């Protein structure tokens, strides 16, 4: 099953999970993250020589990523704010308020008016991973010694139930690791079912 550790806790299993896995699921630490994304019809950052890069600011936006990809309709995305544990102020705000704040930061950085940016970037999306009922957090962030103590318990199957997710491969927090752990779980399932190459079914 492909669920984040925290999202596994409310689930009911026909056979109870082992005590060590329950402990690991309860105690593993997750980072809370908030992202504010803008879709802009004009690439205003190029006037400042920015085509694809990252800005770090002491504005509430914190990290700003200028994305390189241009969509077929000519729009380009900007990750106008990426905050980690310091995102609590954003998590208390509604969508319009967050976008208003990140546009303030962009206007200050690029020396243009916020009204101009509103017109150039009419589409926006704000994602607070701590509020997502399917993930209940952004990504795994093991505290010291948690990796040694809990990694094995998190990755081991429970009978015929196999687990995968970014918290079961290194480095945590990347979609690549979610894919890696999924492939590993699929291989283990095929091996247990006798479906690996050169092995007879049922062996």
mmCIF file of C-alpha atoms in Angstrom, residues 31-200:
data_model
loop_
_atom_site.group_PDB
_atom_site.id
_atom_site.type_symbol
_atom_site.label_atom_id
_atom_site.label_comp_id
_atom_site.label_asym_id
_atom_site.label_seq_id
_atom_site.Cartn_x
_atom_site.Cartn_y
_atom_site.Cartn_z
ATOM 1 C CA UNK A 31 7.699 18.506 7.638
ATOM 2 C CA UNK A 32 4.810 20.817 6.937
ATOM 3 C CA UNK A 33 5.128 22.687 3.638
ATOM 4 C CA UNK A 34 3.131 25.290 1.753
ATOM 5 C CA UNK A 35 3.541 26.117 -1.940
ATOM 6 C CA UNK A 36 2.033 29.040 -3.832
ATOM 7 C CA UNK A 37 2.176 28.681 -7.621
ATOM 8 C CA UNK A 38 1.425 31.349 -10.218
ATOM 9 C CA UNK A 39 0.788 30.857 -13.943
ATOM 10 C CA UNK A 40 1.914 33.959 -15.834
ATOM 11 C CA UNK A 41 1.072 34.959 -19.384
ATOM 12 C CA UNK A 42 4.254 37.029 -19.728
ATOM 13 C CA UNK A 43 7.696 36.150 -18.467
ATOM 14 C CA UNK A 44 8.370 39.321 -16.489
ATOM 15 C CA UNK A 45 11.385 37.808 -14.704
ATOM 16 C CA UNK A 46 13.312 37.675 -17.991
ATOM 17 C CA UNK A 47 13.520 41.478 -17.954
ATOM 18 C CA UNK A 48 15.833 41.018 -14.965
ATOM 19 C CA UNK A 49 17.829 38.301 -16.714
ATOM 20 C CA UNK A 50 16.112 35.495 -14.788
ATOM 21 C CA UNK A 51 15.079 32.587 -17.009
ATOM 22 C CA UNK A 52 15.156 29.718 -14.509
ATOM 23 C CA UNK A 53 16.601 30.141 -11.066
ATOM 24 C CA UNK A 54 15.849 30.424 -7.367
ATOM 25 C CA UNK A 55 15.567 33.440 -5.093
ATOM 26 C CA UNK A 56 15.868 33.351 -1.311
ATOM 27 C CA UNK A 57 14.235 36.228 0.511
ATOM 28 C CA UNK A 58 13.350 37.272 4.037
ATOM 29 C CA UNK A 59 9.831 38.041 2.826
ATOM 30 C CA UNK A 60 7.221 35.481 3.940
ATOM 31 C CA UNK A 61 7.633 33.827 0.507
ATOM 32 C CA UNK A 62 11.077 32.574 1.604
ATOM 33 C CA UNK A 63 12.023 30.486 -1.485
ATOM 34 C CA UNK A 64 10.952 31.516 -5.002
ATOM 35 C CA UNK A 65 11.570 29.230 -7.991
ATOM 36 C CA UNK A 66 11.367 30.515 -11.565
ATOM 37 C CA UNK A 67 10.405 27.465 -13.589
ATOM 38 C CA UNK A 68 11.953 26.860 -16.989
ATOM 39 C CA UNK A 69 9.092 24.966 -18.613
ATOM 40 C CA UNK A 70 6.789 26.928 -20.934
ATOM 41 C CA UNK A 71 3.340 25.447 -21.585
ATOM 42 C CA UNK A 72 1.918 25.202 -25.134
ATOM 43 C CA UNK A 73 -0.313 28.238 -24.546
ATOM 44 C CA UNK A 74 2.748 30.316 -23.646
ATOM 45 C CA UNK A 75 2.217 30.481 -19.891
ATOM 46 C CA UNK A 76 5.062 29.812 -17.503
ATOM 47 C CA UNK A 77 4.792 28.753 -13.896
ATOM 48 C CA UNK A 78 6.461 30.398 -10.931
ATOM 49 C CA UNK A 79 6.696 28.689 -7.577
ATOM 50 C CA UNK A 80 6.184 32.059 -5.929
ATOM 51 C CA UNK A 81 6.583 30.712 -2.409
ATOM 52 C CA UNK A 82 7.945 27.522 -0.895
ATOM 53 C CA UNK A 83 7.993 27.435 2.886
ATOM 54 C CA UNK A 84 8.704 24.596 5.289
ATOM 55 C CA UNK A 85 8.066 24.591 9.041
ATOM 56 C CA UNK A 86 7.830 28.380 9.025
ATOM 57 C CA UNK A 87 4.662 28.165 6.922
ATOM 58 C CA UNK A 88 2.263 28.446 9.860
ATOM 59 C CA UNK A 89 1.295 32.002 8.921
ATOM 60 C CA UNK A 90 0.295 30.821 5.430
ATOM 61 C CA UNK A 91 -1.672 27.855 6.765
ATOM 62 C CA UNK A 92 -3.919 30.276 8.653
ATOM 63 C CA UNK A 93 -4.671 32.388 5.562
ATOM 64 C CA UNK A 94 -7.083 31.884 2.700
ATOM 65 C CA UNK A 95 -6.004 31.534 -0.926
ATOM 66 C CA UNK A 96 -6.419 35.199 -1.911
ATOM 67 C CA UNK A 97 -4.488 36.430 1.107
ATOM 68 C CA UNK A 98 -1.525 34.124 0.404
ATOM 69 C CA UNK A 99 -1.386 35.166 -3.257
ATOM 70 C CA UNK A 100 -1.561 38.832 -2.254
ATOM 71 C CA UNK A 101 1.476 38.387 0.018
ATOM 72 C CA UNK A 102 3.593 36.516 -2.538
ATOM 73 C CA UNK A 103 2.781 39.134 -5.180
ATOM 74 C CA UNK A 104 3.972 41.804 -2.724
ATOM 75 C CA UNK A 105 7.318 40.010 -2.538
ATOM 76 C CA UNK A 106 7.617 39.601 -6.318
ATOM 77 C CA UNK A 107 6.733 43.264 -6.861
ATOM 78 C CA UNK A 108 9.477 44.309 -4.465
ATOM 79 C CA UNK A 109 12.065 41.991 -5.999
ATOM 80 C CA UNK A 110 11.313 42.935 -9.616
ATOM 81 C CA UNK A 111 10.545 46.617 -8.990
ATOM 82 C CA UNK A 112 7.079 46.574 -10.524
ATOM 83 C CA UNK A 113 3.576 47.158 -9.240
ATOM 84 C CA UNK A 114 1.520 44.415 -7.661
ATOM 85 C CA UNK A 115 -1.395 45.375 -9.913
ATOM 86 C CA UNK A 116 0.769 44.693 -12.956
ATOM 87 C CA UNK A 117 1.683 41.267 -11.594
ATOM 88 C CA UNK A 118 -1.979 40.474 -10.872
ATOM 89 C CA UNK A 119 -2.678 41.136 -14.571
ATOM 90 C CA UNK A 120 0.335 39.112 -15.792
ATOM 91 C CA UNK A 121 -0.287 36.173 -13.433
ATOM 92 C CA UNK A 122 -4.067 35.670 -13.345
ATOM 93 C CA UNK A 123 -3.953 32.014 -12.296
ATOM 94 C CA UNK A 124 -2.790 30.725 -8.928
ATOM 95 C CA UNK A 125 -2.823 27.654 -6.734
ATOM 96 C CA UNK A 126 -1.928 27.317 -3.053
ATOM 97 C CA UNK A 127 -1.147 23.916 -1.557
ATOM 98 C CA UNK A 128 -0.728 23.352 2.166
ATOM 99 C CA UNK A 129 0.430 19.779 2.611
ATOM 100 C CA UNK A 130 -0.302 19.799 6.325
ATOM 101 C CA UNK A 131 -4.001 20.257 5.488
ATOM 102 C CA UNK A 132 -4.079 17.464 2.908
ATOM 103 C CA UNK A 133 -6.132 14.564 4.338
ATOM 104 C CA UNK A 134 -4.305 12.066 2.121
ATOM 105 C CA UNK A 135 -0.759 12.981 3.194
ATOM 106 C CA UNK A 136 -1.154 14.778 6.556
ATOM 107 C CA UNK A 137 2.210 16.423 6.015
ATOM 108 C CA UNK A 138 4.743 17.409 3.401
ATOM 109 C CA UNK A 139 7.492 14.805 3.578
ATOM 110 C CA UNK A 140 9.398 12.657 6.048
ATOM 111 C CA UNK A 141 12.162 14.346 7.990
ATOM 112 C CA UNK A 142 13.787 11.909 10.375
ATOM 113 C CA UNK A 143 15.172 13.373 13.580
ATOM 114 C CA UNK A 144 18.604 12.096 14.741
ATOM 115 C CA UNK A 145 18.642 8.295 15.137
ATOM 116 C CA UNK A 146 15.087 7.834 13.781
ATOM 117 C CA UNK A 147 16.431 6.504 10.487
ATOM 118 C CA UNK A 148 18.430 3.798 12.264
ATOM 119 C CA UNK A 149 15.616 2.999 14.667
ATOM 120 C CA UNK A 150 12.566 3.011 12.387
ATOM 121 C CA UNK A 151 13.619 2.543 8.747
ATOM 122 C CA UNK A 152 13.527 -1.258 8.896
ATOM 123 C CA UNK A 153 10.172 -1.360 10.702
ATOM 124 C CA UNK A 154 8.633 1.009 8.149
ATOM 125 C CA UNK A 155 9.806 -0.934 5.099
ATOM 126 C CA UNK A 156 9.136 -4.535 6.186
ATOM 127 C CA UNK A 157 5.936 -6.205 4.900
ATOM 128 C CA UNK A 158 3.245 -7.273 7.362
ATOM 129 C CA UNK A 159 2.197 -10.700 6.168
ATOM 130 C CA UNK A 160 0.820 -10.156 2.665
ATOM 131 C CA UNK A 161 0.652 -6.381 3.063
ATOM 132 C CA UNK A 162 3.568 -4.550 1.438
ATOM 133 C CA UNK A 163 4.291 -0.884 2.002
ATOM 134 C CA UNK A 164 5.939 1.796 -0.090
ATOM 135 C CA UNK A 165 6.389 5.565 -0.042
ATOM 136 C CA UNK A 166 9.047 8.270 0.030
ATOM 137 C CA UNK A 167 9.679 7.557 3.730
ATOM 138 C CA UNK A 168 11.068 4.105 2.856
ATOM 139 C CA UNK A 169 13.969 5.131 0.618
ATOM 140 C CA UNK A 170 16.879 7.545 0.834
ATOM 141 C CA UNK A 171 16.936 10.488 0.561
ATOM 142 C CA UNK A 172 13.402 11.028 1.846
ATOM 143 C CA UNK A 173 11.122 13.713 0.528
ATOM 144 C CA UNK A 174 11.463 13.085 -3.206
ATOM 145 C CA UNK A 175 8.964 11.553 -5.611
ATOM 146 C CA UNK A 176 11.863 9.537 -7.055
ATOM 147 C CA UNK A 177 12.144 7.720 -3.724
ATOM 148 C CA UNK A 178 8.418 6.962 -3.709
ATOM 149 C CA UNK A 179 8.856 5.351 -7.132
ATOM 150 C CA UNK A 180 11.995 3.512 -5.996
ATOM 151 C CA UNK A 181 10.252 2.048 -2.944
ATOM 152 C CA UNK A 182 7.222 1.096 -5.078
ATOM 153 C CA UNK A 183 9.417 -0.835 -7.496
ATOM 154 C CA UNK A 184 11.106 -2.566 -4.580
ATOM 155 C CA UNK A 185 7.726 -3.536 -3.099
ATOM 156 C CA UNK A 186 6.502 -4.809 -6.486
ATOM 157 C CA UNK A 187 9.645 -6.921 -6.857
ATOM 158 C CA UNK A 188 9.149 -8.372 -3.370
ATOM 159 C CA UNK A 189 5.514 -9.226 -4.151
ATOM 160 C CA UNK A 190 6.477 -10.942 -7.403
ATOM 161 C CA UNK A 191 9.230 -12.834 -5.612
ATOM 162 C CA UNK A 192 6.861 -13.979 -2.863
ATOM 163 C CA UNK A 193 4.366 -15.133 -5.507
ATOM 164 C CA UNK A 194 7.048 -16.981 -7.455
ATOM 165 C CA UNK A 195 6.778 -14.691 -10.469
ATOM 166 C CA UNK A 196 10.412 -13.629 -10.723
ATOM 167 C CA UNK A 197 12.391 -14.840 -13.710
ATOM 168 C CA UNK A 198 13.716 -18.350 -13.317
ATOM 169 C CA UNK A 199 11.487 -19.229 -10.362
ATOM 170 C CA UNK A 200 8.564 -21.614 -10.473
#
